[in-house]
Coordinates of C-alpha atoms in Angstrom, one line a residue:
Chain A
M1 CA -23.0 -4.9 -16.0
S2 CA -23.4 -8.4 -14.6
A3 CA -23.4 -10.1 -17.9
N4 CA -19.9 -9.1 -19.0
T5 CA -18.2 -9.0 -15.5
T6 CA -19.2 -12.3 -14.2
T7 CA -18.4 -14.4 -17.2
I8 CA -14.8 -13.1 -17.5
T9 CA -12.2 -15.3 -15.9
P10 CA -10.2 -13.9 -12.9
R11 CA -7.0 -14.1 -14.9
A12 CA -8.4 -12.4 -17.9
Y13 CA -9.9 -9.7 -15.6
L14 CA -6.5 -9.0 -14.0
Q15 CA -4.8 -9.0 -17.4
A16 CA -7.3 -6.6 -18.7
Q17 CA -6.4 -4.2 -15.9
S18 CA -3.0 -3.6 -17.5
R19 CA -4.2 -3.4 -21.1
W20 CA -3.5 -0.2 -23.0
H21 CA -6.6 2.1 -23.3
P22 CA -7.0 4.0 -26.6
L23 CA -7.0 7.2 -24.6
E24 CA -3.5 6.3 -23.3
I25 CA -2.2 5.9 -26.8
A26 CA -3.9 9.2 -27.8
F27 CA -2.2 10.9 -24.8
W28 CA 1.3 9.7 -25.8
L29 CA 0.7 10.7 -29.4
A30 CA -0.4 14.1 -28.2
T31 CA 2.9 14.6 -26.4
L32 CA 4.5 14.8 -29.9
L33 CA 2.3 17.7 -30.9
P34 CA 4.6 20.4 -29.5
F35 CA 7.2 19.6 -32.2
V36 CA 4.7 20.6 -34.9
L37 CA 2.3 23.0 -33.2
F38 CA 4.4 24.9 -30.7
P39 CA 8.0 24.8 -31.9
D40 CA 8.7 28.0 -29.9
Y41 CA 7.7 26.3 -26.7
L42 CA 9.9 23.3 -26.8
S43 CA 11.9 24.4 -23.8
L44 CA 8.7 24.7 -21.8
A45 CA 7.6 21.3 -23.1
S46 CA 10.8 19.8 -22.0
Q47 CA 10.4 21.3 -18.5
I48 CA 6.9 19.9 -18.4
A49 CA 8.2 16.4 -19.3
I50 CA 10.9 16.6 -16.6
T51 CA 8.4 17.8 -14.0
A52 CA 6.0 15.1 -15.0
L53 CA 8.7 12.5 -14.5
F54 CA 9.3 14.0 -11.0
A55 CA 5.6 13.9 -10.2
L56 CA 5.4 10.3 -11.5
S57 CA 8.1 9.3 -9.0
L58 CA 6.1 10.9 -6.1
D59 CA 2.9 9.1 -7.3
I60 CA 4.6 5.8 -6.8
I61 CA 5.0 6.4 -3.0
L62 CA 2.2 8.9 -2.4
G63 CA -0.5 7.8 -4.8
Y64 CA 0.0 4.1 -4.5
A65 CA 1.6 3.4 -1.1
G66 CA 0.0 6.4 0.6
I67 CA 3.4 7.8 1.9
V68 CA 3.3 11.6 2.0
S69 CA 6.6 13.3 1.4
L70 CA 7.3 17.0 1.7
G71 CA 11.0 16.6 0.9
H72 CA 10.9 14.8 -2.4
A73 CA 13.0 17.5 -4.1
A74 CA 16.0 16.3 -2.1
F75 CA 16.3 13.4 -4.5
F76 CA 15.6 15.6 -7.5
G77 CA 18.4 17.8 -6.4
I78 CA 20.8 15.0 -5.7
G79 CA 20.2 13.7 -9.2
A80 CA 20.6 17.2 -10.7
Y81 CA 23.9 18.0 -8.8
T82 CA 25.3 14.5 -9.5
A83 CA 24.7 14.9 -13.3
G84 CA 25.9 18.5 -13.1
L85 CA 29.1 17.7 -11.3
I86 CA 30.0 14.7 -13.5
S87 CA 29.7 16.9 -16.5
K88 CA 31.6 19.8 -14.9
F89 CA 34.5 17.5 -14.1
G90 CA 34.9 16.4 -17.6
W91 CA 32.5 13.6 -18.4
G92 CA 29.7 15.1 -20.5
D93 CA 28.1 12.0 -21.9
P94 CA 24.4 12.5 -21.1
L95 CA 23.2 8.8 -20.9
S96 CA 25.9 7.5 -18.5
G97 CA 25.4 10.7 -16.5
L98 CA 21.8 9.8 -16.1
V99 CA 22.7 6.3 -14.9
L100 CA 25.1 7.7 -12.3
A101 CA 22.7 10.4 -11.1
T102 CA 19.9 7.9 -10.8
A103 CA 22.1 5.5 -8.9
A104 CA 23.2 8.3 -6.5
A105 CA 19.7 9.4 -5.7
G106 CA 18.5 5.8 -5.4
L107 CA 21.3 5.0 -3.0
V108 CA 20.5 8.0 -0.8
G109 CA 16.8 7.1 -1.1
F110 CA 17.6 3.5 0.0
A111 CA 19.5 4.8 3.1
V112 CA 16.6 7.2 4.0
S113 CA 14.0 4.5 3.4
F114 CA 15.0 2.7 6.6
I115 CA 13.8 5.8 8.5
I116 CA 10.8 6.4 6.2
S117 CA 9.4 2.8 6.5
R118 CA 9.2 3.1 10.3
F119 CA 6.8 6.1 10.5
R120 CA 3.4 7.1 9.3
H121 CA 1.1 10.1 8.8
F122 CA 2.1 13.4 10.5
T123 CA 5.4 12.1 11.8
L124 CA 6.4 11.1 8.4
I125 CA 5.4 14.5 6.9
M126 CA 7.6 16.2 9.4
I127 CA 10.5 13.8 8.9
T128 CA 10.5 14.2 5.1
L129 CA 10.1 18.0 5.5
G130 CA 13.1 18.0 7.8
L131 CA 15.2 15.8 5.5
G132 CA 14.3 18.1 2.6
L133 CA 15.4 21.2 4.4
L134 CA 18.6 19.4 5.5
A135 CA 19.4 18.6 1.9
F136 CA 18.8 22.1 0.8
E137 CA 21.1 23.6 3.4
A138 CA 23.8 21.1 2.7
A139 CA 23.7 22.1 -1.0
N140 CA 23.7 25.8 0.0
R141 CA 26.6 25.4 2.4
A142 CA 28.7 23.3 0.0
H143 CA 29.3 26.4 -2.1
W144 CA 32.7 25.2 -3.2
L145 CA 31.1 22.1 -4.8
T146 CA 27.6 23.2 -5.8
G147 CA 28.0 26.9 -6.4
G148 CA 25.4 27.5 -3.6
S149 CA 22.9 30.2 -4.4
D150 CA 24.9 31.1 -7.6
G151 CA 24.1 27.8 -9.1
L152 CA 26.4 25.2 -10.5
Q153 CA 28.1 26.6 -13.6
G154 CA 30.4 25.3 -16.2
M155 CA 28.6 22.2 -17.3
S156 CA 29.1 21.0 -20.8
I157 CA 26.9 18.2 -22.1
W158 CA 28.0 16.2 -25.1
P159 CA 25.6 15.2 -27.9
V160 CA 23.2 12.4 -27.0
L161 CA 24.7 9.1 -28.4
G162 CA 27.3 11.3 -29.9
I163 CA 24.8 12.5 -32.5
F164 CA 22.1 14.8 -31.2
K165 CA 23.5 18.2 -30.0
F166 CA 21.4 20.1 -27.4
D167 CA 20.2 23.0 -29.5
L168 CA 19.0 26.5 -28.6
Y169 CA 15.4 25.7 -29.7
G170 CA 15.0 22.7 -27.5
Y171 CA 14.3 20.1 -30.1
T172 CA 16.9 17.7 -28.6
A173 CA 16.0 18.7 -25.1
Y174 CA 12.3 17.9 -25.5
A175 CA 12.9 14.7 -27.4
Y176 CA 15.4 13.6 -24.8
S177 CA 13.1 14.5 -21.8
L178 CA 10.1 12.9 -23.5
A179 CA 12.0 9.7 -24.3
V180 CA 13.2 9.4 -20.7
L181 CA 9.7 10.1 -19.4
F182 CA 8.1 7.6 -21.7
F183 CA 10.5 4.7 -20.9
V184 CA 10.3 5.3 -17.1
F185 CA 6.5 5.5 -17.5
L186 CA 6.5 2.1 -19.1
G187 CA 8.4 0.7 -16.2
A188 CA 6.2 2.5 -13.6
R189 CA 3.1 1.2 -15.4
R190 CA 4.4 -2.3 -15.2
L191 CA 5.3 -1.9 -11.5
I192 CA 1.8 -0.6 -10.7
N193 CA 0.2 -3.6 -12.4
S194 CA 2.5 -6.1 -10.7
P195 CA 2.1 -8.0 -7.5
F196 CA 4.3 -5.4 -5.9
G197 CA 1.9 -2.7 -7.1
L198 CA -0.9 -4.6 -5.5
A199 CA 1.0 -4.8 -2.3
L200 CA 1.6 -1.0 -2.3
R201 CA -2.1 -0.4 -2.8
G202 CA -2.7 -2.8 0.1
I203 CA -0.5 -0.7 2.3
R204 CA -2.4 2.4 1.3
E205 CA -5.8 0.8 1.8
N206 CA -5.1 -0.9 5.1
W207 CA -1.8 -0.7 7.0
V208 CA -3.1 -2.8 9.9
R209 CA -4.2 -5.7 7.7
M210 CA -0.9 -6.1 5.9
P211 CA 1.0 -7.9 8.7
A212 CA -2.1 -10.1 9.2
I213 CA -1.7 -11.5 5.7
G214 CA 2.0 -12.1 6.3
A215 CA 3.2 -9.0 4.5
D216 CA 6.4 -7.1 5.4
S217 CA 5.1 -3.6 4.7
R218 CA 8.4 -2.0 5.7
A219 CA 10.3 -4.0 3.1
H220 CA 7.8 -3.0 0.5
I221 CA 8.0 0.7 1.5
R222 CA 11.8 0.6 1.5
K223 CA 11.7 -0.8 -2.1
A224 CA 9.1 1.7 -3.3
F225 CA 10.8 4.6 -1.7
T226 CA 14.2 3.7 -3.2
I227 CA 12.6 3.4 -6.7
A228 CA 10.8 6.7 -6.3
A229 CA 14.0 8.4 -5.1
A230 CA 15.9 7.0 -8.1
I231 CA 13.3 8.3 -10.6
A232 CA 13.2 11.7 -8.9
G233 CA 17.0 11.8 -9.3
L234 CA 16.7 10.9 -12.9
A235 CA 14.3 13.8 -13.4
G236 CA 16.7 16.1 -11.8
A237 CA 19.6 14.9 -13.9
V238 CA 17.6 15.4 -17.1
L239 CA 16.9 19.0 -16.0
A240 CA 20.5 19.6 -15.3
Q241 CA 21.6 18.2 -18.6
T242 CA 19.1 20.0 -20.8
T243 CA 19.5 23.4 -19.1
E244 CA 23.3 23.0 -18.5
N245 CA 23.1 24.4 -15.0
V246 CA 21.8 23.4 -11.6
S247 CA 20.2 26.1 -9.4
L248 CA 19.7 25.8 -5.7
E249 CA 16.0 25.9 -6.5
S250 CA 16.1 22.4 -7.8
I251 CA 16.6 21.0 -4.2
S252 CA 14.3 23.6 -2.5
F253 CA 11.2 23.1 -0.4
Q254 CA 9.3 25.0 -3.1
R255 CA 10.0 22.2 -5.5
S256 CA 8.8 19.6 -3.1
A257 CA 5.6 21.6 -2.4
D258 CA 5.0 22.2 -6.1
V259 CA 5.2 18.6 -7.1
L260 CA 2.8 17.7 -4.4
V261 CA 0.4 20.3 -5.7
M262 CA 0.7 19.0 -9.2
L263 CA 0.0 15.5 -8.2
V264 CA -3.0 16.5 -6.1
L265 CA -4.3 18.7 -9.0
G266 CA -3.9 15.9 -11.6
G267 CA -5.1 13.1 -9.3
A268 CA -2.8 10.9 -7.2
G269 CA -2.7 7.1 -7.6
R270 CA -3.6 7.0 -11.3
L271 CA -0.2 7.2 -13.0
Y272 CA -1.3 9.9 -15.4
G273 CA -2.3 12.3 -12.6
G274 CA 1.2 13.6 -12.1
L275 CA 1.7 14.0 -15.8
V276 CA -1.5 16.0 -16.4
G277 CA -1.0 18.0 -13.2
A278 CA 2.6 18.9 -14.2
A279 CA 1.3 20.1 -17.6
I280 CA -1.4 22.2 -16.1
F281 CA 0.8 23.6 -13.4
M282 CA 3.6 24.5 -15.8
V283 CA 1.4 26.0 -18.5
A284 CA -0.5 28.0 -15.8
R285 CA 2.7 29.3 -14.4
D286 CA 3.9 30.3 -17.8
Q287 CA 0.7 32.1 -18.6
F288 CA -0.1 33.6 -15.2
S289 CA 3.4 34.9 -14.7
G290 CA 3.0 36.7 -18.0
I291 CA 0.0 38.6 -16.6
A292 CA 1.3 39.2 -13.0
P293 CA 4.8 38.0 -12.5
Q294 CA 4.7 38.7 -8.7
Y295 CA 1.4 37.0 -7.9
W296 CA 1.1 34.1 -10.2
Y297 CA 1.0 31.7 -7.3
F298 CA -2.2 33.3 -6.2
W299 CA -3.9 31.7 -9.2
I300 CA -2.3 28.3 -8.5
G301 CA -3.8 28.6 -5.0
V302 CA -7.2 29.3 -6.4
L303 CA -6.9 26.4 -8.8
L304 CA -5.7 24.0 -6.0
V305 CA -8.4 24.9 -3.6
T306 CA -11.1 24.7 -6.2
V307 CA -10.0 21.3 -7.5
V308 CA -9.6 19.8 -4.0
M309 CA -13.0 21.0 -3.0
V310 CA -14.9 20.0 -6.2
L311 CA -12.8 17.0 -7.4
P312 CA -11.4 15.2 -4.4
N313 CA -9.6 12.7 -6.7
G314 CA -8.1 15.4 -8.8
I315 CA -8.8 16.4 -12.4
L316 CA -8.3 12.9 -13.7
G317 CA -10.4 11.4 -10.9
G318 CA -13.2 13.8 -11.9
L319 CA -12.8 13.0 -15.6
S320 CA -12.8 9.2 -15.1
H321 CA -15.9 9.6 -12.9
I322 CA -17.7 11.4 -15.8
Y323 CA -16.4 8.9 -18.3
A324 CA -17.7 5.9 -16.2
R325 CA -21.1 7.5 -15.9
W326 CA -21.2 8.2 -19.6
R327 CA -20.3 4.6 -20.4
R328 CA -23.0 3.2 -18.1
K329 CA -25.6 5.0 -20.1
Chain B
M1 CA 6.8 -19.3 39.6
S2 CA 7.3 -22.8 38.3
T3 CA 7.8 -23.1 34.5
P4 CA 5.2 -25.4 33.0
A5 CA 6.3 -27.9 30.5
P6 CA 6.3 -26.8 26.9
P7 CA 3.5 -28.5 24.8
A8 CA 4.0 -31.7 22.9
K9 CA 5.0 -30.9 19.4
D10 CA 2.7 -33.2 17.4
A11 CA -0.6 -32.9 19.3
V12 CA -0.7 -29.3 20.2
A13 CA -1.1 -26.7 17.4
L14 CA -1.1 -23.6 19.5
A15 CA -0.4 -23.2 23.2
T16 CA 0.2 -20.4 25.7
R17 CA 1.9 -20.6 29.1
G18 CA 1.5 -18.0 31.8
L19 CA 0.5 -15.3 29.3
S20 CA -0.1 -12.0 31.0
K21 CA -0.8 -8.5 29.9
A22 CA -1.7 -5.3 31.8
F23 CA -2.5 -1.8 30.6
G24 CA -1.3 0.2 33.6
S25 CA -3.0 -1.3 36.6
L26 CA -5.7 -3.0 34.5
A27 CA -4.8 -6.7 34.0
V28 CA -6.4 -7.8 30.7
A29 CA -4.7 -11.2 30.5
R30 CA -3.7 -13.1 33.6
D31 CA -1.6 -16.2 33.5
I32 CA -3.4 -17.8 30.6
E33 CA -2.7 -21.4 29.7
I34 CA -4.4 -22.7 26.6
N35 CA -3.7 -25.8 24.6
L36 CA -5.3 -26.1 21.2
P37 CA -5.0 -29.6 19.8
V38 CA -4.5 -30.1 16.1
G39 CA -7.8 -29.9 14.3
A40 CA -9.6 -28.4 17.4
R41 CA -12.8 -26.4 17.1
Y42 CA -12.6 -24.3 20.2
A43 CA -14.8 -21.5 21.2
L44 CA -13.7 -18.6 23.4
I45 CA -16.6 -17.0 25.3
G46 CA -16.9 -14.5 28.1
P47 CA -18.7 -11.3 28.9
N48 CA -17.8 -8.0 27.3
G49 CA -14.4 -6.8 28.4
A50 CA -13.2 -10.2 29.4
G51 CA -10.1 -9.9 27.3
K52 CA -11.0 -12.2 24.4
T53 CA -9.8 -10.0 21.6
T54 CA -6.8 -9.0 23.7
L55 CA -5.9 -12.7 23.9
I56 CA -6.1 -13.0 20.1
N57 CA -3.9 -9.9 19.8
L58 CA -1.4 -11.4 22.1
M59 CA -1.3 -14.7 20.3
T60 CA -0.9 -13.1 16.9
G61 CA 1.8 -10.7 18.0
M62 CA -0.2 -7.5 17.6
L63 CA 0.3 -6.9 21.3
A64 CA 3.4 -7.8 23.3
P65 CA 2.7 -9.7 26.5
N66 CA 4.3 -8.7 29.8
A67 CA 5.0 -12.3 30.7
G68 CA 4.4 -15.8 29.4
Q69 CA 5.1 -17.6 26.2
I70 CA 3.3 -18.6 23.0
F71 CA 4.0 -21.9 21.2
L72 CA 3.1 -22.7 17.6
A73 CA 3.5 -26.4 16.8
G74 CA 5.9 -26.6 19.8
D75 CA 8.1 -23.7 18.7
D76 CA 8.3 -20.6 20.9
I77 CA 7.0 -17.7 18.8
T78 CA 6.7 -15.2 21.6
T79 CA 9.3 -12.8 20.2
L80 CA 8.2 -13.0 16.6
G81 CA 6.5 -10.2 14.8
P82 CA 2.9 -10.6 13.5
Q83 CA 3.9 -11.2 9.9
E84 CA 6.4 -13.9 10.9
R85 CA 3.7 -15.7 12.8
V86 CA 1.4 -15.5 9.8
R87 CA 4.1 -17.0 7.7
R88 CA 4.5 -19.9 10.1
G89 CA 0.7 -20.6 9.8
L90 CA -1.0 -18.6 12.5
A91 CA -3.7 -16.4 11.0
R92 CA -6.6 -14.4 12.4
T93 CA -9.7 -12.4 11.3
F94 CA -10.9 -9.2 12.9
Q95 CA -14.1 -8.5 14.8
I96 CA -14.4 -5.1 13.0
N97 CA -13.8 -5.5 9.3
T98 CA -10.2 -4.8 8.6
L99 CA -10.2 -5.1 4.8
F100 CA -8.7 -3.3 1.8
A101 CA -11.6 -1.0 1.1
G102 CA -10.5 0.2 -2.3
L103 CA -9.4 -3.2 -3.7
N104 CA -11.9 -5.7 -5.0
A105 CA -12.2 -9.2 -3.4
L106 CA -10.1 -10.9 -6.1
E107 CA -7.3 -8.3 -5.8
A108 CA -7.3 -8.5 -2.0
V109 CA -7.1 -12.3 -1.9
T110 CA -4.6 -12.4 -4.8
L111 CA -2.4 -10.0 -2.8
A112 CA -2.7 -12.3 0.3
V113 CA -1.8 -15.4 -1.8
A114 CA 1.1 -13.5 -3.4
E115 CA 2.4 -12.6 0.0
R116 CA 2.4 -16.2 1.1
R117 CA 4.1 -17.3 -2.1
R118 CA 6.7 -14.6 -1.5
I119 CA 6.1 -13.0 -4.9
A120 CA 4.5 -9.7 -3.7
G121 CA 7.9 -8.0 -4.0
K122 CA 8.1 -8.7 -7.7
F123 CA 7.5 -5.6 -9.8
W124 CA 8.6 -6.6 -13.3
R125 CA 5.7 -8.9 -14.3
G126 CA 2.0 -8.1 -14.3
V127 CA -0.3 -9.6 -11.8
G128 CA -2.2 -11.2 -14.7
S129 CA 0.8 -13.4 -15.6
H130 CA 0.9 -15.1 -12.2
S131 CA -1.9 -17.5 -13.1
E132 CA -1.4 -20.1 -10.3
T133 CA -1.6 -17.3 -7.7
I134 CA -4.8 -16.0 -9.3
E135 CA -6.4 -19.4 -9.5
E136 CA -5.6 -20.2 -5.9
A137 CA -7.2 -16.9 -4.8
Y138 CA -10.3 -17.4 -6.9
E139 CA -10.6 -21.0 -5.5
I140 CA -10.7 -19.6 -2.0
L141 CA -13.3 -17.0 -3.0
R142 CA -15.4 -19.6 -4.7
R143 CA -15.3 -21.9 -1.6
L144 CA -16.6 -19.1 0.5
R145 CA -19.3 -18.3 -2.2
L146 CA -17.7 -15.0 -3.1
G147 CA -16.9 -16.1 -6.7
D148 CA -19.8 -14.0 -8.1
S149 CA -18.9 -10.8 -6.4
C150 CA -15.1 -11.0 -6.7
Y151 CA -14.8 -8.0 -9.0
Q152 CA -16.8 -5.8 -6.7
T153 CA -14.9 -3.2 -4.7
T154 CA -14.7 -4.3 -1.1
R155 CA -16.4 -1.2 0.2
E156 CA -19.4 -1.9 -2.1
L157 CA -19.8 -5.5 -0.9
P158 CA -22.8 -6.3 1.3
Y159 CA -21.7 -6.5 4.9
G160 CA -22.2 -10.3 5.2
R161 CA -19.9 -10.8 2.2
Q162 CA -17.3 -8.5 3.8
R163 CA -17.3 -10.9 6.8
L164 CA -16.7 -13.8 4.5
L165 CA -13.9 -11.8 2.8
E166 CA -12.3 -11.5 6.2
I167 CA -12.1 -15.2 6.4
A168 CA -10.9 -15.5 2.8
L169 CA -8.0 -13.2 3.5
A170 CA -7.0 -15.3 6.5
L171 CA -7.3 -18.6 4.5
A172 CA -5.1 -17.2 1.7
T173 CA -2.2 -17.4 4.2
K174 CA -2.7 -21.2 4.4
P175 CA -3.0 -21.2 8.1
K176 CA -2.5 -24.2 10.4
V177 CA -4.2 -22.3 13.2
L178 CA -7.0 -19.8 12.5
L179 CA -8.3 -17.4 15.2
L180 CA -11.7 -16.0 14.3
D181 CA -12.7 -12.9 16.2
E182 CA -16.5 -12.9 16.1
P183 CA -16.7 -13.9 12.5
A184 CA -20.4 -13.2 12.3
A185 CA -20.4 -10.0 14.3
G186 CA -23.0 -7.6 12.9
V187 CA -24.4 -10.2 10.6
P188 CA -28.2 -10.7 11.0
Q189 CA -28.9 -13.9 12.9
E190 CA -30.5 -15.7 9.9
E191 CA -27.3 -15.0 7.9
S192 CA -24.8 -15.8 10.6
G193 CA -25.3 -19.5 9.9
E194 CA -23.9 -19.0 6.4
V195 CA -20.7 -17.6 7.9
F196 CA -20.3 -20.4 10.3
E197 CA -21.1 -23.0 7.7
A198 CA -18.3 -21.6 5.7
V199 CA -16.1 -21.9 8.8
A200 CA -17.2 -25.5 9.5
S201 CA -16.5 -26.5 5.9
L202 CA -12.8 -25.7 6.4
A203 CA -10.3 -28.5 6.3
D204 CA -10.4 -30.9 9.3
D205 CA -6.7 -30.5 10.1
L206 CA -7.1 -26.8 10.5
T207 CA -7.1 -25.8 14.1
L208 CA -9.8 -23.2 15.0
L209 CA -10.4 -20.9 17.9
F210 CA -13.4 -18.6 17.6
I211 CA -14.9 -15.9 19.7
E212 CA -18.7 -15.9 19.5
H213 CA -21.5 -14.4 21.6
D214 CA -24.4 -16.4 20.2
M215 CA -24.6 -19.5 22.4
H216 CA -26.6 -21.5 19.8
V217 CA -23.8 -21.0 17.4
V218 CA -21.2 -21.9 20.0
F219 CA -22.9 -25.1 21.0
R220 CA -23.4 -26.1 17.4
F221 CA -19.9 -25.6 16.2
A222 CA -17.5 -25.9 19.1
S223 CA -16.1 -29.1 20.4
H224 CA -14.7 -27.4 23.5
I225 CA -15.4 -24.1 25.2
I226 CA -13.0 -21.8 27.1
V227 CA -14.7 -19.2 29.3
L228 CA -12.7 -16.1 29.9
V229 CA -13.7 -13.6 32.7
G230 CA -11.7 -10.6 33.8
G231 CA -8.7 -11.6 31.7
A232 CA -8.4 -15.0 33.3
I233 CA -9.7 -18.5 32.3
F234 CA -12.8 -19.0 34.4
T235 CA -13.4 -22.5 33.3
E236 CA -13.2 -24.8 30.2
G237 CA -14.8 -27.9 29.0
S238 CA -17.1 -29.6 26.6
P239 CA -20.3 -27.8 25.5
A240 CA -22.3 -30.0 27.8
E241 CA -20.1 -29.3 30.8
I242 CA -20.2 -25.6 30.1
A243 CA -24.0 -25.6 29.6
A244 CA -24.4 -27.4 33.0
D245 CA -22.0 -25.1 34.9
P246 CA -23.9 -22.8 37.2
G247 CA -20.9 -20.5 37.6
V248 CA -20.9 -19.7 33.8
R249 CA -24.6 -18.9 34.0
E250 CA -23.9 -16.5 36.9
V251 CA -21.2 -14.8 34.9
Y252 CA -23.4 -14.3 32.0
L253 CA -26.3 -13.1 34.0
G254 CA -24.0 -10.7 35.9
K255 CA -24.9 -11.9 39.4
R256 CA -21.3 -12.2 40.4
K257 CA -18.8 -9.3 40.6
H258 CA -15.4 -9.8 39.0
G259 CA -12.7 -7.2 39.4

């Protein structure tokens, strides 16, 4: 161990942190498999990619900066409704719809971040929970605009780039969701390996020390929260566009709770945790609800409790632990 | 109450005037007036509960005083937040390790340097591409003899090295004034010399105030000693004067009651 770690220069060491691991390349190649192996499940694959994107956005604030949110679906919903309404009122171009929906969620996230950055721990959980419920009821009440519990109907999405029509089998939907997920992931990966990513980890590791090294933690948190909100909105927009409707469920507490469960299952603070967690959660839901449609959450509960007890850093945390031990041998 | 004259700008690095703080009816700082000349090596001593750490918390802005002012290089910084004071050159270390447990030493000091260089908000370039920042961080670690263990996660570092990392983090802010709260606390006596030698090797124009219980260390490294008792300055003077002061002896032997 000492031979190869002490000779490496500090700069090379930090650069190596952000180098692509072969497993990462394998992971992204594997995301293409559904096109070949499970062509009947492309809609599910698309939902997984969207949920993974949503979980990735939560990972930036929860996994890296240690900011727990129980109301993250608010931004997902804002993105979904924005994309839905733009298309309903006559502008069906998907890409510009994504941009506008992302901006809307990011803007609301920026405003909310001024509250978020002032609080910690339990208070913060309650505030985000409250804001999430607020957003849900607002969407519910604004029936004239959002369709309330009936959902937003009448969307019409044009072909992507004017070429790729959203088909019944979900080819375009999955390709579209996966492409968005991949490009945002590249950005998130860069962010995590940047000085800003280091500062977020600093906030997570020691909130008290940050001001003592001259850091403005609140400014960092505002920035991270805004970015996370924007990405959550983007995920919501992709869901709205690929399914051509927005249900009230997209802004519900259930969605906030689910994404938290996925991130904890997969492993927070390791970028791929949300992606793996989303895949496991969505496939489990698909399978379990086939067996017992009423009680499928029972099994998610069992899975969550088991993982948290046995693998405190989630499934990826456990796997990387095994991998590290195996390499040391 | 008469307003004392503000300190001279060039000669006094850090000064307090009438600094007072009470928690309820318990006065933890009473009318404290301190002048730290540029380049000073001052020790702050006193029995447990004398308010030494409280004084550092007040000076660094982690506690707000009830009365009084704090001057850094002649500027009133009393109303500034902790991070603004750090950015103006007033840094501290903590008696109980206050480190980034999950980061390694290189990452932690790189973060502190990045904050000082105001690049810690940049998220579009990898840390690895900021070579000057990394080199500066590594240089600080090397000077404190942490170069070999800089890739080790902080929580896995031996305790003595963690104490040095405390100082490294403070140095990364390029302080003009450094307040060290028992830098060798918890370090075995034979190793505490290493910590203080690291401290002594710091630049001459750096102004230092340190809290320390070991009188051998105090007499060896301090040019001037301030004795704090019951939240007030009991006396101050050169090491020789303090050593000869019968009152100080009594305070330390607990013969006298202070309320």
